[in-house]
């Protein structure tokens, strides 16, 4: 009986220690769990198909979707090249320090580039002045982080003119503005896709026309990558 009493006493001591250990460690475990949850996903790279970035974009632009003003954010390190070829890709790598972005697989002749140096807006302007063979546009995002949906400007803008205008009025307006119709769109009475240079010029021209009051609506001819990756 005496031995049993000793074992019981030792068991009571063990239980006391376990309870003390539990009370000490639970707050630590709870803190570690909260810290892990708050850390969120780690910053990735565009070479990762599950890419999510915590980088914040700074430069904003407004465009008009009908009567609604929408905001996009410029990505200073990404460029989209339309009608890309092996020859233009070589120039992009050597002259403009471009690097292929594998997270966006080839979509026809569209290629994405991440710049090793320089700003995407400046590089696209420089390439245009040097008569670069490909069509380049900076990349814009619908949110202020690089992981948000992206879009680009391959050239062109969609404009809706006064439905009361006759053809001579439309032609005179186009001549006065130095604009050319690529095709008429089956939207309303006078909606056209107009030709413009690719890149930021298309966005700026669409805004100028929209804010001039001379047109019913003007919006960039946005390009978006297909949802399939």
Coordinates of N, CA and C in Angstrom, one line a residue:
X1 N 0.8 -1.2 0.0 CA 0.0 0.0 0.0 C 0.9 1.2 0.0
X2 N 2.0 1.1 0.7 CA 2.9 2.3 0.7 C 3.4 2.6 -0.6
X3 N 3.8 1.6 -1.4 CA 4.4 1.8 -2.7 C 3.4 2.4 -3.6
X4 N 2.1 1.9 -3.6 CA 1.1 2.5 -4.4 C 0.9 4.0 -4.0
X5 N 0.9 4.3 -2.8 CA 0.8 5.7 -2.4 C 1.9 6.6 -3.0
X6 N 3.1 6.0 -3.1 CA 4.2 6.7 -3.7 C 4.0 7.0 -5.2
X7 N 3.5 5.9 -5.9 CA 3.2 6.0 -7.3 C 2.1 7.0 -7.6
X8 N 1.1 7.0 -6.7 CA 0.0 7.9 -6.9 C 0.5 9.4 -6.7
X9 N 1.4 9.5 -5.7 CA 1.9 10.9 -5.4 C 2.8 11.3 -6.6
X10 N 3.6 10.4 -7.2 CA 4.4 10.8 -8.3 C 3.5 11.1 -9.5
X11 N 2.4 10.4 -9.7 CA 1.4 10.7 -10.7 C 0.8 12.0 -10.6
X12 N 0.5 12.4 -9.3 CA 0.0 13.8 -9.1 C 1.0 14.8 -9.5
X13 N 2.3 14.6 -9.2 CA 3.4 15.5 -9.5 C 3.5 15.6 -11.0
X14 N 3.4 14.5 -11.7 CA 3.5 14.5 -13.2 C 2.4 15.3 -13.8
X15 N 1.2 15.1 -13.3 CA 0.0 15.9 -13.8 C 0.1 17.4 -13.6
X16 N 0.7 17.7 -12.4 CA 0.9 19.1 -12.2 C 1.9 19.8 -13.2
X17 N 2.9 19.0 -13.5 CA 3.9 19.5 -14.4 C 3.3 19.6 -15.8
X18 N 2.5 18.6 -16.2 CA 1.9 18.7 -17.5 C 1.0 19.9 -17.7
X19 N 0.2 20.1 -16.6 CA -0.7 21.2 -16.6 C 0.0 22.5 -16.7
X20 N 1.1 22.6 -16.0 CA 1.9 23.9 -16.1 C 2.5 24.0 -17.5
X21 N 3.0 22.9 -18.1 CA 3.6 23.0 -19.4 C 2.6 23.4 -20.4
X22 N 1.3 22.9 -20.3 CA 0.2 23.2 -21.2 C -0.1 24.7 -21.1
X23 N -0.2 25.2 -19.8 CA -0.5 26.6 -19.6 C 0.5 27.5 -20.2
X24 N 1.8 27.1 -20.1 CA 2.9 27.9 -20.6 C 3.0 27.9 -22.1
X25 N 2.7 26.7 -22.8 CA 3.0 26.6 -24.2 C 1.8 27.1 -25.1
X26 N 0.6 27.0 -24.6 CA -0.6 27.3 -25.4 C -0.5 28.7 -25.9
X27 N -0.2 29.7 -25.1 CA -0.1 31.1 -25.6 C 1.0 31.2 -26.7
X28 N 2.1 30.5 -26.6 CA 3.1 30.5 -27.6 C 2.6 29.9 -28.9
X29 N 1.9 28.8 -28.8 CA 1.4 28.1 -30.0 C 0.4 29.0 -30.7
X30 N -0.5 29.7 -29.9 CA -1.5 30.6 -30.4 C -0.8 31.8 -31.1
X31 N 0.2 32.3 -30.5 CA 0.9 33.4 -31.1 C 1.5 33.1 -32.4
X32 N 2.2 31.9 -32.5 CA 2.8 31.4 -33.7 C 1.8 31.2 -34.8
X33 N 0.6 30.7 -34.5 CA -0.5 30.4 -35.4 C -1.0 31.7 -36.0
X34 N -1.2 32.8 -35.2 CA -1.6 34.1 -35.6 C -0.6 34.7 -36.5
X35 N 0.7 34.6 -36.1 CA 1.7 35.2 -36.9 C 1.8 34.6 -38.3
X36 N 1.7 33.3 -38.4 CA 1.7 32.6 -39.7 C 0.6 33.0 -40.5
X37 N -0.6 33.1 -40.0 CA -1.8 33.5 -40.7 C -1.7 35.0 -41.2
X38 N -1.1 35.9 -40.4 CA -1.0 37.3 -40.8 C 0.1 37.5 -41.9
X39 N 1.1 36.5 -42.0 CA 2.1 36.7 -42.9 C 1.6 36.6 -44.4
X40 N 0.5 35.8 -44.6 CA -0.1 35.8 -45.9 C 0.8 35.0 -46.9
X41 N 0.4 35.0 -48.2 CA 1.3 34.3 -49.1 C 2.6 35.0 -49.4
X42 N 3.6 34.2 -49.6 CA 4.9 34.8 -49.8 C 4.9 35.4 -51.2
X43 N 5.7 36.5 -51.3 CA 5.8 37.1 -52.7 C 6.5 36.1 -53.6
X44 N 5.9 36.0 -54.8 CA 6.4 35.1 -55.8 C 7.0 35.9 -57.0
X45 N 7.2 35.2 -58.0 CA 7.7 35.8 -59.3 C 6.7 35.4 -60.4
X46 N 6.8 36.1 -61.5 CA 5.9 35.9 -62.6 C 6.2 34.5 -63.2
X47 N 7.3 33.9 -62.9 CA 7.6 32.6 -63.4 C 6.8 31.5 -62.7
X48 N 6.1 31.9 -61.7 CA 5.3 31.0 -60.9 C 3.8 31.2 -61.3
X49 N 3.2 30.1 -61.8 CA 1.8 30.2 -62.3 C 0.8 30.5 -61.3
X50 N 1.1 30.3 -60.0 CA 0.2 30.6 -58.9 C 0.6 32.0 -58.4
X51 N 1.2 32.8 -59.2 CA 1.8 34.1 -58.8 C 0.8 35.0 -58.1
X52 N 1.2 35.5 -56.9 CA 0.4 36.5 -56.2 C 1.5 37.5 -55.6
X53 N 1.3 38.7 -55.9 CA 2.3 39.7 -55.5 C 1.8 40.6 -54.4
X54 N 2.6 41.0 -53.5 CA 2.2 42.0 -52.5 C 2.8 43.4 -52.9
X55 N 3.5 43.5 -54.0 CA 4.0 44.8 -54.5 C 2.9 45.7 -54.8
X56 N 3.0 46.9 -54.4 CA 2.0 48.0 -54.7 C 2.4 48.8 -55.8
X57 N 1.5 49.1 -56.7 CA 1.7 49.9 -57.9 C 1.3 51.3 -57.6
X58 N 2.0 52.3 -58.1 CA 1.8 53.7 -57.7 C 1.1 54.6 -58.8
X59 N 1.5 54.4 -60.1 CA 1.0 55.4 -61.1 C -0.4 55.0 -61.6
X60 N -1.4 55.9 -61.5 CA -2.7 55.6 -61.9 C -3.1 56.3 -63.1
X61 N -4.0 55.7 -63.9 CA -4.6 56.3 -65.1 C -6.1 56.1 -65.1
X62 N -6.8 57.0 -65.6 CA -8.3 56.9 -65.7 C -8.7 56.7 -67.1
X63 N -9.7 55.8 -67.4 CA -10.3 55.6 -68.7 C -11.8 55.6 -68.5
X64 N -12.6 55.8 -69.6 CA -14.0 55.9 -69.5 C -14.7 54.6 -70.1
X65 N -15.5 54.0 -69.3 CA -16.3 52.9 -69.7 C -17.8 53.4 -69.7
X66 N -18.2 54.0 -70.9 CA -19.4 54.7 -70.9 C -19.3 56.0 -70.1
X67 N -20.2 56.2 -69.2 CA -20.2 57.4 -68.3 C -19.4 57.1 -67.1
X68 N -18.9 55.9 -66.9 CA -18.1 55.6 -65.6 C -16.6 55.7 -65.8
X69 N -16.0 56.5 -65.0 CA -14.5 56.6 -65.0 C -13.9 55.4 -64.2
X70 N -13.1 54.7 -64.8 CA -12.4 53.6 -64.2 C -10.9 53.9 -64.0
X71 N -10.3 53.2 -63.1 CA -8.9 53.4 -62.8 C -8.1 52.2 -63.1
X72 N -6.9 52.3 -63.7 CA -5.9 51.3 -63.9 C -4.6 51.7 -63.3
X73 N -3.7 50.8 -63.0 CA -2.4 51.1 -62.4 C -1.3 50.6 -63.4
X74 N -0.4 51.4 -63.7 CA 0.7 51.1 -64.5 C 1.7 50.2 -63.8
X75 N 2.1 49.1 -64.5 CA 3.2 48.2 -64.0 C 4.5 48.7 -64.7
X76 N 5.4 49.3 -63.9 CA 6.6 49.9 -64.5 C 7.6 48.9 -65.0
X77 N 7.4 47.6 -64.7 CA 8.4 46.6 -65.1 C 7.9 45.6 -66.1
X78 N 6.7 45.7 -66.6 CA 6.2 44.7 -67.5 C 5.8 45.4 -68.8
X79 N 6.0 44.7 -69.9 CA 5.7 45.1 -71.3 C 5.0 44.0 -72.0
X80 N 4.0 44.3 -72.8 CA 3.4 43.4 -73.7 C 3.9 43.7 -75.2
X81 N 4.3 42.7 -75.9 CA 4.6 42.8 -77.3 C 3.6 42.1 -78.2
X82 N 3.0 42.8 -79.1 CA 2.1 42.2 -80.0 C 2.8 42.0 -81.3
X83 N 2.4 40.9 -82.0 CA 3.1 40.5 -83.3 C 4.6 40.3 -83.0
X84 N 4.9 39.6 -82.0 CA 6.3 39.3 -81.6 C 6.8 38.2 -82.6
X85 N 8.1 38.3 -82.8 CA 8.8 37.4 -83.7 C 10.2 37.1 -83.0
X86 N 10.9 36.1 -83.6 CA 12.2 35.8 -83.1 C 13.1 37.0 -83.2
X87 N 13.0 37.7 -84.3 CA 13.8 38.9 -84.6 C 13.6 40.0 -83.6
X88 N 12.3 40.3 -83.3 CA 12.0 41.4 -82.4 C 12.3 41.0 -81.0
X89 N 12.2 39.7 -80.7 CA 12.5 39.2 -79.3 C 14.0 39.3 -79.1
X90 N 14.8 39.1 -80.1 CA 16.3 39.3 -79.9 C 16.6 40.7 -79.6
X91 N 16.0 41.6 -80.3 CA 16.2 43.1 -80.1 C 15.8 43.4 -78.6
X92 N 14.6 42.9 -78.2 CA 14.1 43.3 -76.9 C 15.1 42.8 -75.8
X93 N 15.7 41.6 -76.0 CA 16.6 41.1 -75.0 C 17.9 41.9 -75.0
X94 N 18.4 42.2 -76.1 CA 19.7 42.8 -76.2 C 19.7 44.4 -76.0
X95 N 18.7 45.0 -76.6 CA 18.7 46.5 -76.6 C 18.0 47.0 -75.4
X96 N 16.9 46.4 -75.0 CA 16.0 46.9 -73.9 C 16.1 46.1 -72.6
X97 N 17.0 45.1 -72.6 CA 17.2 44.3 -71.4 C 15.9 43.6 -70.9
X98 N 15.2 43.1 -71.9 CA 14.0 42.4 -71.6 C 14.2 41.0 -71.2
X99 N 13.3 40.4 -70.4 CA 13.4 39.0 -70.0 C 12.1 38.4 -70.2
X100 N 12.0 37.2 -70.9 CA 10.7 36.6 -71.1 C 10.0 36.3 -69.7
X101 N 8.7 36.4 -69.7 CA 8.0 36.0 -68.5 C 7.2 34.7 -68.8
X102 N 7.7 33.6 -68.2 CA 7.2 32.3 -68.5 C 5.8 32.1 -68.0
X103 N 5.4 32.9 -67.0 CA 4.0 32.7 -66.4 C 2.9 33.0 -67.4
X104 N 3.2 33.7 -68.5 CA 2.2 34.0 -69.5 C 2.6 33.3 -70.8
X105 N 2.0 32.1 -71.0 CA 2.4 31.3 -72.2 C 2.0 32.1 -73.4
X106 N 2.6 31.7 -74.5 CA 2.4 32.3 -75.8 C 0.9 32.3 -76.1
X107 N 0.4 33.5 -76.5 CA -1.0 33.6 -76.9 C -1.0 34.2 -78.3
X108 N -0.9 33.3 -79.3 CA -0.8 33.8 -80.6 C 0.6 34.4 -80.7
X109 N 0.7 35.7 -81.2 CA 2.0 36.3 -81.3 C 2.2 37.3 -80.2
X110 N 1.6 37.1 -79.1 CA 1.7 38.1 -77.9 C 2.8 37.5 -77.0
X111 N 3.7 38.4 -76.6 CA 4.8 38.0 -75.7 C 4.9 39.0 -74.5
X112 N 5.1 38.5 -73.3 CA 5.3 39.4 -72.2 C 6.8 39.5 -71.8
X113 N 7.2 40.7 -71.4 CA 8.6 40.9 -71.1 C 8.6 41.6 -69.7
X114 N 9.6 41.2 -68.9 CA 9.9 41.9 -67.6 C 11.2 42.6 -67.9
X115 N 11.2 43.9 -67.6 CA 12.4 44.7 -67.8 C 13.4 44.5 -66.7
X116 N 14.6 44.3 -67.0 CA 15.7 44.3 -66.0 C 16.0 45.7 -65.5
X117 N 15.8 46.7 -66.4 CA 16.1 48.1 -65.9 C 15.2 49.0 -66.8
X118 N 14.9 50.2 -66.3 CA 14.1 51.1 -67.0 C 12.6 51.0 -66.7
X119 N 11.9 52.0 -67.1 CA 10.4 52.0 -66.8 C 9.7 51.6 -68.1
X120 N 8.6 50.8 -68.0 CA 7.9 50.3 -69.1 C 7.4 51.4 -70.1
X121 N 6.9 52.5 -69.5 CA 6.4 53.6 -70.3 C 7.6 54.3 -71.1
X122 N 8.7 54.5 -70.4 CA 9.8 55.1 -71.1 C 10.4 54.1 -72.2
X123 N 10.5 52.8 -71.9 CA 11.0 51.9 -72.9 C 10.1 51.8 -74.1
X124 N 8.8 51.8 -73.9 CA 7.9 51.7 -75.1 C 8.0 53.0 -75.9
X125 N 8.2 54.1 -75.3 CA 8.3 55.4 -76.1 C 9.7 55.4 -76.8
X126 N 10.7 54.9 -76.2 CA 12.0 54.8 -76.8 C 12.0 53.9 -78.0
X127 N 11.4 52.7 -77.8 CA 11.3 51.7 -78.9 C 10.5 52.3 -80.1
X128 N 9.5 53.1 -79.8 CA 8.7 53.7 -80.9 C 9.5 54.7 -81.7
X129 N 10.3 55.5 -81.0 CA 11.1 56.5 -81.6 C 12.2 55.8 -82.5
X130 N 12.6 54.6 -82.1 CA 13.7 53.9 -82.8 C 13.1 53.0 -83.8
X131 N 11.8 53.1 -84.1 CA 11.1 52.3 -85.1 C 11.2 50.8 -84.8
X132 N 11.0 50.4 -83.6 CA 11.0 49.0 -83.3 C 9.9 48.3 -84.0
X133 N 10.2 47.1 -84.6 CA 9.3 46.4 -85.5 C 8.1 45.9 -84.8
X134 N 8.2 45.5 -83.5 CA 7.0 45.0 -82.8 C 6.1 46.1 -82.3
X135 N 4.9 45.8 -81.9 CA 4.0 46.7 -81.2 C 4.0 46.5 -79.7
X136 N 4.4 47.5 -79.0 CA 4.6 47.4 -77.6 C 3.6 48.2 -76.8
X137 N 3.2 47.7 -75.6 CA 2.4 48.5 -74.7 C 2.8 48.2 -73.3
X138 N 2.8 49.2 -72.4 CA 3.0 48.9 -71.0 C 1.8 48.0 -70.5
X139 N 2.0 47.4 -69.4 CA 0.9 46.6 -68.8 C 0.3 47.4 -67.7
X140 N -1.1 47.3 -67.7 CA -1.9 48.0 -66.6 C -2.6 46.9 -65.8
X141 N -2.9 47.2 -64.6 CA -3.7 46.3 -63.7 C -4.9 47.0 -63.2
X142 N -6.0 46.2 -63.0 CA -7.3 46.7 -62.6 C -7.2 47.0 -61.1
X143 N -6.2 46.6 -60.4 CA -6.0 46.9 -59.0 C -4.6 47.4 -58.7
X144 N -4.4 47.8 -57.5 CA -3.1 48.5 -57.2 C -2.0 47.5 -56.9
X145 N -2.2 46.2 -57.1 CA -1.1 45.2 -56.9 C -0.8 44.5 -58.2
X146 N 0.4 44.0 -58.4 CA 0.8 43.4 -59.6 C 0.1 42.0 -59.8
X147 N -0.5 41.5 -58.8 CA -1.3 40.3 -59.0 C -2.7 40.5 -59.5
X148 N -3.1 41.7 -59.7 CA -4.4 42.0 -60.2 C -4.6 41.7 -61.7
X149 N -5.9 41.6 -62.1 CA -6.1 41.4 -63.6 C -5.4 42.4 -64.4
X150 N -4.8 42.0 -65.5 CA -4.0 42.9 -66.3 C -4.7 43.2 -67.7
X151 N -4.2 44.2 -68.3 CA -4.7 44.6 -69.6 C -3.6 45.4 -70.3
X152 N -3.8 45.6 -71.6 CA -2.8 46.4 -72.4 C -3.4 47.0 -73.6
X153 N -2.7 47.8 -74.3 CA -3.2 48.7 -75.4 C -2.5 48.3 -76.7
X154 N -3.1 47.5 -77.5 CA -2.5 47.1 -78.8 C -2.6 48.1 -79.9
X155 N -3.4 49.2 -79.6 CA -3.7 50.2 -80.6 C -5.2 50.2 -80.9
X156 N -5.7 51.4 -81.2 CA -7.1 51.5 -81.5 C -7.9 52.0 -80.4
X157 N -9.0 52.7 -80.7 CA -10.0 53.1 -79.7 C -11.4 53.0 -80.3
X158 N -12.3 52.8 -79.4 CA -13.7 52.6 -79.8 C -14.4 53.9 -79.5
X159 N -15.0 54.5 -80.5 CA -15.7 55.8 -80.4 C -17.1 55.7 -80.9
X160 N -18.0 56.4 -80.2 CA -19.4 56.5 -80.6 C -19.7 58.0 -80.9
X161 N -20.2 58.2 -82.1 CA -20.4 59.6 -82.5 C -21.9 59.9 -82.4
X162 N -22.2 61.2 -82.5 CA -23.6 61.7 -82.4 C -24.5 60.9 -83.4
X163 N -25.5 60.2 -83.0 CA -26.4 59.4 -83.9 C -27.1 60.3 -84.9
X164 N -27.2 61.6 -84.7 CA -27.8 62.4 -85.7 C -26.9 62.8 -86.9
X165 N -25.6 62.6 -86.7 CA -24.7 63.0 -87.8 C -24.9 62.2 -89.1
X166 N -24.8 62.9 -90.2 CA -24.8 62.2 -91.5 C -23.3 61.9 -91.9
X167 N -23.2 61.1 -93.0 CA -21.9 60.7 -93.4 C -20.9 61.9 -93.6
X168 N -21.3 62.9 -94.3 CA -20.4 64.1 -94.5 C -19.9 64.7 -93.2
X169 N -20.7 64.7 -92.2 CA -20.3 65.3 -90.9 C -19.3 64.3 -90.3
X170 N -19.5 63.0 -90.4 CA -18.6 62.1 -89.8 C -17.2 62.2 -90.5
X171 N -17.3 62.2 -91.9 CA -16.0 62.3 -92.6 C -15.3 63.6 -92.3
X172 N -16.0 64.7 -92.2 CA -15.3 65.9 -91.9 C -14.7 65.9 -90.5
X173 N -15.4 65.3 -89.5 CA -14.8 65.2 -88.2 C -13.6 64.3 -88.2
X174 N -13.6 63.2 -88.9 CA -12.4 62.3 -88.9 C -11.2 63.0 -89.6
X175 N -11.5 63.8 -90.7 CA -10.4 64.5 -91.3 C -9.8 65.6 -90.4
X176 N -10.7 66.3 -89.7 CA -10.3 67.4 -88.8 C -9.4 66.8 -87.7
X177 N -9.8 65.6 -87.2 CA -9.0 65.0 -86.1 C -7.8 64.2 -86.6
X178 N -7.7 64.0 -87.9 CA -6.6 63.2 -88.4 C -6.8 61.7 -88.0
X179 N -8.0 61.2 -88.0 CA -8.3 59.9 -87.6 C -8.8 59.0 -88.7
X180 N -8.6 57.7 -88.6 CA -9.0 56.8 -89.7 C -9.8 55.7 -89.1
X181 N -10.9 55.3 -89.8 CA -11.7 54.2 -89.3 C -11.1 52.9 -89.7
X182 N -11.0 52.0 -88.8 CA -10.6 50.6 -89.1 C -11.8 49.8 -89.5
X183 N -12.8 49.9 -88.8 CA -14.1 49.3 -89.1 C -15.2 49.8 -88.3
X184 N -16.4 49.7 -88.8 CA -17.6 50.1 -88.1 C -18.1 48.9 -87.3
X185 N -18.5 49.2 -86.0 CA -18.9 48.2 -85.1 C -20.5 48.1 -85.0
X186 N -21.0 46.9 -84.9 CA -22.5 46.8 -84.8 C -23.1 47.2 -83.5
X187 N -22.7 48.4 -83.0 CA -23.2 48.8 -81.7 C -23.8 50.2 -81.9
X188 N -25.0 50.4 -81.8 CA -25.6 51.7 -81.9 C -25.5 52.2 -83.4
X189 N -25.8 53.5 -83.5 CA -25.8 54.1 -84.9 C -24.5 54.4 -85.5
X190 N -23.6 55.0 -84.7 CA -22.3 55.4 -85.2 C -21.2 55.1 -84.2
X191 N -20.8 53.8 -84.2 CA -19.7 53.3 -83.3 C -18.7 52.7 -84.2
X192 N -17.4 53.2 -84.0 CA -16.3 52.8 -84.9 C -15.1 52.4 -84.1
X193 N -14.3 51.5 -84.7 CA -13.0 51.2 -84.2 C -12.0 52.1 -85.0
X194 N -11.4 53.0 -84.3 CA -10.4 53.9 -85.0 C -9.0 53.4 -84.8
X195 N -8.2 53.7 -85.8 CA -6.8 53.3 -85.7 C -6.0 54.3 -84.9
X196 N -5.1 53.7 -84.0 CA -4.2 54.6 -83.2 C -2.9 53.8 -83.1
X197 N -1.9 54.4 -82.6 CA -0.6 53.7 -82.2 C -0.9 52.9 -81.0
X198 N -0.1 51.8 -80.8 CA -0.3 51.1 -79.5 C 0.3 51.9 -78.4
X199 N -0.1 51.4 -77.2 CA 0.5 52.0 -76.0 C -0.3 53.1 -75.4
X200 N 0.3 53.9 -74.6 CA -0.4 55.0 -73.8 C -1.1 56.0 -74.7
X201 N -0.6 56.2 -75.9 CA -1.3 57.2 -76.8 C -2.7 56.9 -77.0
X202 N -3.1 55.6 -77.1 CA -4.5 55.2 -77.3 C -5.3 55.6 -76.1
X203 N -4.8 55.4 -75.0 CA -5.6 55.8 -73.7 C -5.7 57.3 -73.6
X204 N -4.7 58.0 -73.9 CA -4.7 59.5 -73.8 C -5.7 60.1 -74.8
X205 N -5.6 59.6 -76.1 CA -6.5 60.1 -77.1 C -8.0 59.8 -76.8
X206 N -8.3 58.6 -76.3 CA -9.6 58.3 -75.9 C -10.1 59.2 -74.8
X207 N -9.3 59.5 -73.9 CA -9.7 60.5 -72.8 C -9.9 61.9 -73.4
X208 N -9.1 62.3 -74.3 CA -9.2 63.7 -74.8 C -10.5 63.8 -75.6
X209 N -10.9 62.8 -76.4 CA -12.1 62.8 -77.2 C -13.3 62.8 -76.2
X210 N -13.2 61.9 -75.2 CA -14.4 61.8 -74.3 C -14.6 63.1 -73.5
X211 N -13.5 63.7 -73.1 CA -13.7 64.9 -72.3 C -13.9 66.2 -73.2
X212 N -13.7 66.1 -74.5 CA -14.0 67.2 -75.4 C -15.5 67.5 -75.5
X213 N -16.3 66.5 -75.3 CA -17.7 66.6 -75.5 C -18.2 66.5 -77.0
X214 N -17.2 66.2 -77.9 CA -17.5 66.1 -79.3 C -18.1 64.7 -79.6
X215 N -17.9 63.7 -78.7 CA -18.3 62.4 -79.0 C -19.2 61.9 -77.9
X216 N -20.0 60.9 -78.2 CA -20.9 60.3 -77.2 C -20.1 59.5 -76.2
X217 N -19.1 58.7 -76.7 CA -18.3 57.9 -75.9 C -17.0 57.6 -76.6
X218 N -15.9 57.4 -75.8 CA -14.6 57.0 -76.4 C -13.9 56.2 -75.4
X219 N -13.4 55.0 -75.7 CA -12.8 54.1 -74.8 C -11.6 53.4 -75.5
X220 N -10.6 53.1 -74.8 CA -9.5 52.4 -75.4 C -9.9 51.0 -75.9
X221 N -9.2 50.5 -76.9 CA -9.5 49.1 -77.4 C -8.6 48.2 -76.6
X222 N -9.0 47.9 -75.3 CA -8.2 47.1 -74.4 C -8.1 45.7 -74.9
X223 N -6.9 45.2 -74.6 CA -6.6 43.8 -74.8 C -6.4 43.1 -73.4
X224 N -7.0 41.9 -73.3 CA -6.8 41.2 -72.0 C -6.3 39.8 -72.4
X225 N -5.4 39.2 -71.6 CA -5.0 37.8 -71.9 C -6.2 36.9 -71.6
X226 N -6.1 35.8 -72.3 CA -7.2 34.8 -72.1 C -7.1 34.2 -70.7
X227 N -8.2 33.7 -70.2 CA -8.2 33.2 -68.8 C -7.5 31.9 -68.6
X228 N -7.3 31.2 -69.8 CA -6.6 29.9 -69.7 C -5.1 30.1 -69.6
X229 N -4.5 29.5 -68.6 CA -3.1 29.6 -68.4 C -2.4 28.3 -68.7

